[in-house]
Short mmCIF file of C-alpha atoms in Angstrom, two decimals:
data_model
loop_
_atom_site.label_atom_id
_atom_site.label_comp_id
_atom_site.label_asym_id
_atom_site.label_seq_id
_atom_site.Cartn_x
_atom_site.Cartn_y
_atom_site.Cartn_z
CA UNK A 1 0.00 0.00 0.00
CA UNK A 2 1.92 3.49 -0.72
CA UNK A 3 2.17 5.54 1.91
CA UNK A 4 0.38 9.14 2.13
CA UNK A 5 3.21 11.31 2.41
CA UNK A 6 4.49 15.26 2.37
CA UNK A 7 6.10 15.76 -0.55
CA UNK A 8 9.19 17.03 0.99
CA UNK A 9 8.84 13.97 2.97
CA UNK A 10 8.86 11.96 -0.45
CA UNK A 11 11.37 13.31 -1.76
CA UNK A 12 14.07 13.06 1.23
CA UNK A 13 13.29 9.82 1.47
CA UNK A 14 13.06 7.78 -1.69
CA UNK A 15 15.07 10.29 -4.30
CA UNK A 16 19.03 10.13 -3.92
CA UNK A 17 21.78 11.49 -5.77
CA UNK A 18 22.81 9.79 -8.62
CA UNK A 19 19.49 8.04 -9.27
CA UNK A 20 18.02 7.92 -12.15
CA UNK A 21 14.43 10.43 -12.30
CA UNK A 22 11.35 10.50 -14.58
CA UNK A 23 9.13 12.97 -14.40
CA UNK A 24 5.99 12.18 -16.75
CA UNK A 25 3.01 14.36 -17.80
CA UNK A 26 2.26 14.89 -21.50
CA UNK A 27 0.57 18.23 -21.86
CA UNK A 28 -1.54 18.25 -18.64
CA UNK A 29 -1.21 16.85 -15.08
CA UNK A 30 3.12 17.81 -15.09
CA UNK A 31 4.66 17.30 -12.12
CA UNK A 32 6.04 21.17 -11.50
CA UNK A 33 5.97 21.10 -7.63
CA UNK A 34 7.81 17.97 -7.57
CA UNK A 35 10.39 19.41 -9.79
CA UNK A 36 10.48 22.41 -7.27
CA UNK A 37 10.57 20.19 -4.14
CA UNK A 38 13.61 18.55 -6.00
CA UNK A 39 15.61 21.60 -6.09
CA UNK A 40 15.10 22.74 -2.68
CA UNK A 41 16.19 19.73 -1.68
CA UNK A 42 19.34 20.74 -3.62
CA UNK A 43 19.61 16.75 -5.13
CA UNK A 44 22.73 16.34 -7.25
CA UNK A 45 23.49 14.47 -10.38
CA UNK A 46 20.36 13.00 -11.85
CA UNK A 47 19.90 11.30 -14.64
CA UNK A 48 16.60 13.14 -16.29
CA UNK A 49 14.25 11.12 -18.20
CA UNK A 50 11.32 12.67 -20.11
CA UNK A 51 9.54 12.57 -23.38
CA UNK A 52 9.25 15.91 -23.60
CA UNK A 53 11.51 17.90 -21.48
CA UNK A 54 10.15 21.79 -20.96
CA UNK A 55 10.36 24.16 -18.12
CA UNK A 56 10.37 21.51 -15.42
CA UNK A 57 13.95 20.08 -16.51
CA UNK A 58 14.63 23.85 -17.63
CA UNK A 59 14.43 24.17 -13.90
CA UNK A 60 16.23 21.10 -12.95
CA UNK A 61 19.20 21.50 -14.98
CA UNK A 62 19.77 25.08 -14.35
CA UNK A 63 19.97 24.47 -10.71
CA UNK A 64 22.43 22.21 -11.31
CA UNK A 65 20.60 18.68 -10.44
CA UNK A 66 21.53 17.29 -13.43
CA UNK A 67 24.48 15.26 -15.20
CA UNK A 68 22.38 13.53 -17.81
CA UNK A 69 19.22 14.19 -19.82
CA UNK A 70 17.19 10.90 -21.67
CA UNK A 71 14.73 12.94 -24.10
CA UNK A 72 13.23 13.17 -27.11
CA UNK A 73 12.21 16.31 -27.79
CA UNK A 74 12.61 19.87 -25.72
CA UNK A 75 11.81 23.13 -25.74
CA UNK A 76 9.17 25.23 -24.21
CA UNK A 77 5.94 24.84 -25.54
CA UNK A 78 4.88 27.38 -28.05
CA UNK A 79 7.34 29.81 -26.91
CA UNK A 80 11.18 28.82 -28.19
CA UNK A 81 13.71 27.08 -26.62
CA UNK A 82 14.79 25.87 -23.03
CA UNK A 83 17.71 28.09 -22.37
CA UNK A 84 19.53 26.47 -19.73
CA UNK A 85 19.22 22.77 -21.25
CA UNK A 86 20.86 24.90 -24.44
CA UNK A 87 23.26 26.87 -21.87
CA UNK A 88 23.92 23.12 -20.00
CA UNK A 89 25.23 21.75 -23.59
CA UNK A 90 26.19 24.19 -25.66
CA UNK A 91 28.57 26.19 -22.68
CA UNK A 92 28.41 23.44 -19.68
CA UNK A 93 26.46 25.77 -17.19
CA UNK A 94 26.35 25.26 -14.44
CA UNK A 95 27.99 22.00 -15.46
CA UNK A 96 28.57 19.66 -18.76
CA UNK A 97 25.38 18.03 -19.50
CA UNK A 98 25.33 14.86 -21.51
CA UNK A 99 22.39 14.10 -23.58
CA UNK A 100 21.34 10.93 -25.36
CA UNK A 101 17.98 12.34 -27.94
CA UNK A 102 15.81 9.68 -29.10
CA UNK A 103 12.45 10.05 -31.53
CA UNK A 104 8.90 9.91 -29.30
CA UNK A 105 8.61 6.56 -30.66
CA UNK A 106 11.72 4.77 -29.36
CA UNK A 107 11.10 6.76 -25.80
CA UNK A 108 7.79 5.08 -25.41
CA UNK A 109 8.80 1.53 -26.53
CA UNK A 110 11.48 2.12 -23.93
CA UNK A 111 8.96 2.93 -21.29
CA UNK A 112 6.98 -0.29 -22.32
CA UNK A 113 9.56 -2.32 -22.38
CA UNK A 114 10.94 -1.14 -19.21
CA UNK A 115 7.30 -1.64 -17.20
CA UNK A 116 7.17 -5.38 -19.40
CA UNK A 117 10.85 -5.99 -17.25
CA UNK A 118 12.54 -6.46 -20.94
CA UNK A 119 16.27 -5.22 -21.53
CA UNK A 120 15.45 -3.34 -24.56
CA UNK A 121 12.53 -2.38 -26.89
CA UNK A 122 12.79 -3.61 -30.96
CA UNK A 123 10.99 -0.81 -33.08
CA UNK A 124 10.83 -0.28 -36.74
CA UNK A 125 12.62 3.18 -36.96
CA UNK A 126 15.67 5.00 -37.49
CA UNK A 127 16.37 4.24 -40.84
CA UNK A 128 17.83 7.35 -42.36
CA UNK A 129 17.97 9.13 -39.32
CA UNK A 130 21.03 11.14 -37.85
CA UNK A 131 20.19 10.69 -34.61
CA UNK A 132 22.16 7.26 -35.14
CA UNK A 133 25.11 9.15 -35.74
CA UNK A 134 25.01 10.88 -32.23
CA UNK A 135 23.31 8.35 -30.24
CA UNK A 136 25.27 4.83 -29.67
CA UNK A 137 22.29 3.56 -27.99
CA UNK A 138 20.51 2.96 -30.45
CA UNK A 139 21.19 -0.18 -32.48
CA UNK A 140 20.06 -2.33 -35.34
CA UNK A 141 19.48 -5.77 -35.22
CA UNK A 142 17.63 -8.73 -37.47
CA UNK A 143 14.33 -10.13 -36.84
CA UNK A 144 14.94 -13.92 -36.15
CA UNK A 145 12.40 -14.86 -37.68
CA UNK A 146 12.05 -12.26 -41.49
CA UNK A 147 15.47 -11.29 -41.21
CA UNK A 148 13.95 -7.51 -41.06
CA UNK A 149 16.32 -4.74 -39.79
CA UNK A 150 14.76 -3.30 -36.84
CA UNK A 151 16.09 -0.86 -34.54
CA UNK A 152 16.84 -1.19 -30.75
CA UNK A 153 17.16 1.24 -27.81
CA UNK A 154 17.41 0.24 -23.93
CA UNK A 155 14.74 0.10 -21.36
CA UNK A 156 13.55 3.06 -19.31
CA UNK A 157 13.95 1.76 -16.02
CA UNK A 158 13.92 4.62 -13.40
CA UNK A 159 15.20 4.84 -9.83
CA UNK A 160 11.86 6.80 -9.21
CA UNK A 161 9.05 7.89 -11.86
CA UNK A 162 7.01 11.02 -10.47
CA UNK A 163 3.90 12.11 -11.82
CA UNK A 164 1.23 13.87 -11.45
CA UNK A 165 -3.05 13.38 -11.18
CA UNK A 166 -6.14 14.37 -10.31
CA UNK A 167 -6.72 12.00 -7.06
CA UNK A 168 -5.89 9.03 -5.05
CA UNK A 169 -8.23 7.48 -2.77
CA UNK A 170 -7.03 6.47 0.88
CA UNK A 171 -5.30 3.28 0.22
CA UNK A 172 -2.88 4.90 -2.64
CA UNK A 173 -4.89 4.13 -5.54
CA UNK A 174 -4.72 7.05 -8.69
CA UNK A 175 -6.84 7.96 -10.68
CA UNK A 176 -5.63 9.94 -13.73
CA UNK A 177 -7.95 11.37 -16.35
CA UNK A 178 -8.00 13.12 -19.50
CA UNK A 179 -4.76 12.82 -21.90
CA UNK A 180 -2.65 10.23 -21.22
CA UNK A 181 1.27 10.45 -21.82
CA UNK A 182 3.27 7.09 -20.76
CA UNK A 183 2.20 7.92 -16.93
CA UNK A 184 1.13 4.39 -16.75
CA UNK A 185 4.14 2.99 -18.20
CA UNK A 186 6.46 5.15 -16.35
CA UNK A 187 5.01 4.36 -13.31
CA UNK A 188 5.11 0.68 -13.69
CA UNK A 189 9.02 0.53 -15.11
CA UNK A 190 9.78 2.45 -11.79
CA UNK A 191 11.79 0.87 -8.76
CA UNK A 192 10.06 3.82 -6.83
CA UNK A 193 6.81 5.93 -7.71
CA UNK A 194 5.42 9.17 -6.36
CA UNK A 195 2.09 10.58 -7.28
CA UNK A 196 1.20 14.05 -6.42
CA UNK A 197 -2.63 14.69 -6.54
CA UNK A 198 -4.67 17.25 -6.39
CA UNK A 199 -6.78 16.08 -3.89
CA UNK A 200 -7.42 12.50 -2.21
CA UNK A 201 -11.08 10.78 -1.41
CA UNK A 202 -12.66 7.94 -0.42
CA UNK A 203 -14.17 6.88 -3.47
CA UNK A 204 -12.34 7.64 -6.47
CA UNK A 205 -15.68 7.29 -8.82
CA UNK A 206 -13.86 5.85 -11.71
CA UNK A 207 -15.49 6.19 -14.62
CA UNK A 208 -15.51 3.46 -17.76
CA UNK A 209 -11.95 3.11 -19.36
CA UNK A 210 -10.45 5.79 -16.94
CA UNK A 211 -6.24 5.00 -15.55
CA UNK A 212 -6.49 3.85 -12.65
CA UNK A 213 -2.73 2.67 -11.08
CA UNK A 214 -3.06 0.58 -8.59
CA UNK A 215 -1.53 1.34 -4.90
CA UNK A 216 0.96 -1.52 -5.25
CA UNK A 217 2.57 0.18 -8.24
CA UNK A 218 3.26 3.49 -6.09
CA UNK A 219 5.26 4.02 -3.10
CA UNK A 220 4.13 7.51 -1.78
CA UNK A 221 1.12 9.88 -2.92
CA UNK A 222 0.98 13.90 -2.04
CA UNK A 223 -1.23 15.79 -1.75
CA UNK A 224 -0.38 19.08 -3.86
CA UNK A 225 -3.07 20.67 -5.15
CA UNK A 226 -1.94 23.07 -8.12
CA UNK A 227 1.31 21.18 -8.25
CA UNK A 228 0.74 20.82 -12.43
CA UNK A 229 1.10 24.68 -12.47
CA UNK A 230 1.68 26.06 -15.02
CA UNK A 231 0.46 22.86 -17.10
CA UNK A 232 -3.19 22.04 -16.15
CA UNK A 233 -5.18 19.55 -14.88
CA UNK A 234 -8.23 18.26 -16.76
CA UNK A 235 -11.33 19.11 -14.44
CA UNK A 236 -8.93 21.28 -12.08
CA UNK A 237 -7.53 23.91 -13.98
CA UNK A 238 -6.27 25.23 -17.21
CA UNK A 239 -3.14 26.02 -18.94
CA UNK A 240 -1.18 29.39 -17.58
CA UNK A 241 -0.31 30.70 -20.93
CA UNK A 242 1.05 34.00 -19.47
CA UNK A 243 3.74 31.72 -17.73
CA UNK A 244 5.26 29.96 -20.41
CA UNK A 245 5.71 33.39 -22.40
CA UNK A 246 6.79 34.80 -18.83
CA UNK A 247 9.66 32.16 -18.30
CA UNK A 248 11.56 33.13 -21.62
CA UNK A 249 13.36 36.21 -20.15
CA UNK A 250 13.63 34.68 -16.99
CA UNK A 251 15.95 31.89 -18.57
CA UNK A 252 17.13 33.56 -20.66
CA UNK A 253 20.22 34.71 -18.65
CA UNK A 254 21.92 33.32 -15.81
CA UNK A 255 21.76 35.97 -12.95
CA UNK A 256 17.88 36.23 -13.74
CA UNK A 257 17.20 32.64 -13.99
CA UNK A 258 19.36 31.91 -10.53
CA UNK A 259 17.60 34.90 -8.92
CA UNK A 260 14.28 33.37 -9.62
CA UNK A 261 15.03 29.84 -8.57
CA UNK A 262 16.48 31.64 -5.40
CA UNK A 263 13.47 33.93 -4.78
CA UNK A 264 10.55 31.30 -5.60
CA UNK A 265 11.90 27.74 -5.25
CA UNK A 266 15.03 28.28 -2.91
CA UNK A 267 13.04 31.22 -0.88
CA UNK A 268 9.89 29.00 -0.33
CA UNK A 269 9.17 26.18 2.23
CA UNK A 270 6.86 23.92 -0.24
CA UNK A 271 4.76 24.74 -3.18
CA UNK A 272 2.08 26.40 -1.57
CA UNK A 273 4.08 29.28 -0.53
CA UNK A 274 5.69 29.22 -3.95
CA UNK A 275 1.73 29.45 -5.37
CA UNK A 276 0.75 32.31 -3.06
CA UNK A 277 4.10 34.72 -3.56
CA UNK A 278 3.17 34.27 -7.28
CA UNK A 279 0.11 34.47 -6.96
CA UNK A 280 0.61 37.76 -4.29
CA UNK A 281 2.83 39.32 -7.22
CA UNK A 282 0.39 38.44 -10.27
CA UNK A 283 -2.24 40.83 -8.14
#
């Protein structure tokens, strides 16, 4: 049965240095405060894995957390690029990042075939690509059985996987609606699992064909409501526009993007403080 937890408690006791970290969302239901909570606790040299890394590992890296990113795509959404993850590699600020890009294909074999307990996941892809050039994990090999080339990439197994969702009942059971992302099979490849929610009940009222993980496939749940901000949460809340645009010239440069992190993740006891010094400033 997961345990219901603090976040900060969470994240003291099941994230280390050195592990490897997934944070999973696709669009909606992003795990920001955990990313936040991760930082304060000032946890050093990460291996990041995400489909889509945006401002979350923006954050991450440029506080120094991380020695390795697992992606296959970043940026931030609709606005331009992610200018530490560019600062990390291109100039090795704060320090040298190394990177291993894959397509959004291979990444969510990977996750599958991690949560399946498999060594690697067989996909037919690649051919043609330059990413082959860059990336020596990613292999060829034949079908045994058509003697088709296929292409190969290891498992996403994570130390932890940390998402976010809309609730959890009392015994640690999630229920996650609206888009899905590879949540599920993040969560499942996982030695470790947190959940932040948004709230917790005692029924979660599951409706036909929603996610629902299972409390033996997660080892803490949070409650943090907000904590997708500024992603949304179907049902919850929507997308804060103004604060992807916003975060642009904040990370841009280095002195403004360290005197943010300082002011509003450093400078704050958990996310709730963060949310109302934002939210004191928006007014």
């Amino acid at each position: 049965m997961a345990e219901i937890l603090s976040l900060r408690e969470a994240v003291e006791r099941f994230v280390h240095d050195g592990d490897t970290v997934a944070l999973e969302g696709f669009t909606h239901l992003i795990p920001t405060a955990a990313s936040h909570e991760l930082i304060r606790q000032n946890k050093k040299d990460l291996t990041l894995v995400r489909m889509t890394p945006d401002l979350v590992y923006d954050l991450l890296i440029g506080a120094g957390c991380a020695k390795k990113l697992v992606f296959s795509w970043g940026g931030n959404p609709g606005v331009g690029s992610l200018h530490r993850l560019r600062d990390a590699v291109e100039k090795h600020w704060p320090h040298k990042l190394e990177i291993s890009e894959h397509s959004h294909a291979a990444m969510a074999n990977a996750y599958v075939s991690g949560a399946s307990n498999l060594p690697f996941a067989v996909l037919r892809g690649y051919q043609g690509s330059d990413l082959v050039k860059v990336n020596p994990d990613i292999k060829f090999i034949e079908c045994p059985f058509t003697g088709e080339k296929l292409a190969a990439v290891p498992s996403v197994r994570p130390d932890v996987t940390v998402i976010h969702a809309q609730k959890a009942d009392r015994k640690g059971n999630v229920l996650i609606q609206g888009i899905l992302g590879v949540q599920k099979e993040a969560a499942l490849a996982a030695k470790r699992c947190i959940v932040t929610v948004e709230e917790i009940v005692d029924d979660l009222e599951a409706p036909m064909n929603a996610c629902v993980l299972p409390t033996w496939a997660i080892t803490a749940v949070c409650v943090v409501p907000g904590g997708a901000h500024p992603s949304y949460a179907h049902g919850y809340y929507e997308r804060d526009n103004r604060f992807y645009q916003a975060w642009d010239p904040i990370a841009r440069g280095r002195e403004t993007f360290t005197a943010w992190i300082d002011e509003y993740i450093r400078g704050t006891e958990d996310f709730a403080q963060y949310q109302a010094k934002v939210n004191g400033e928006a007014k």
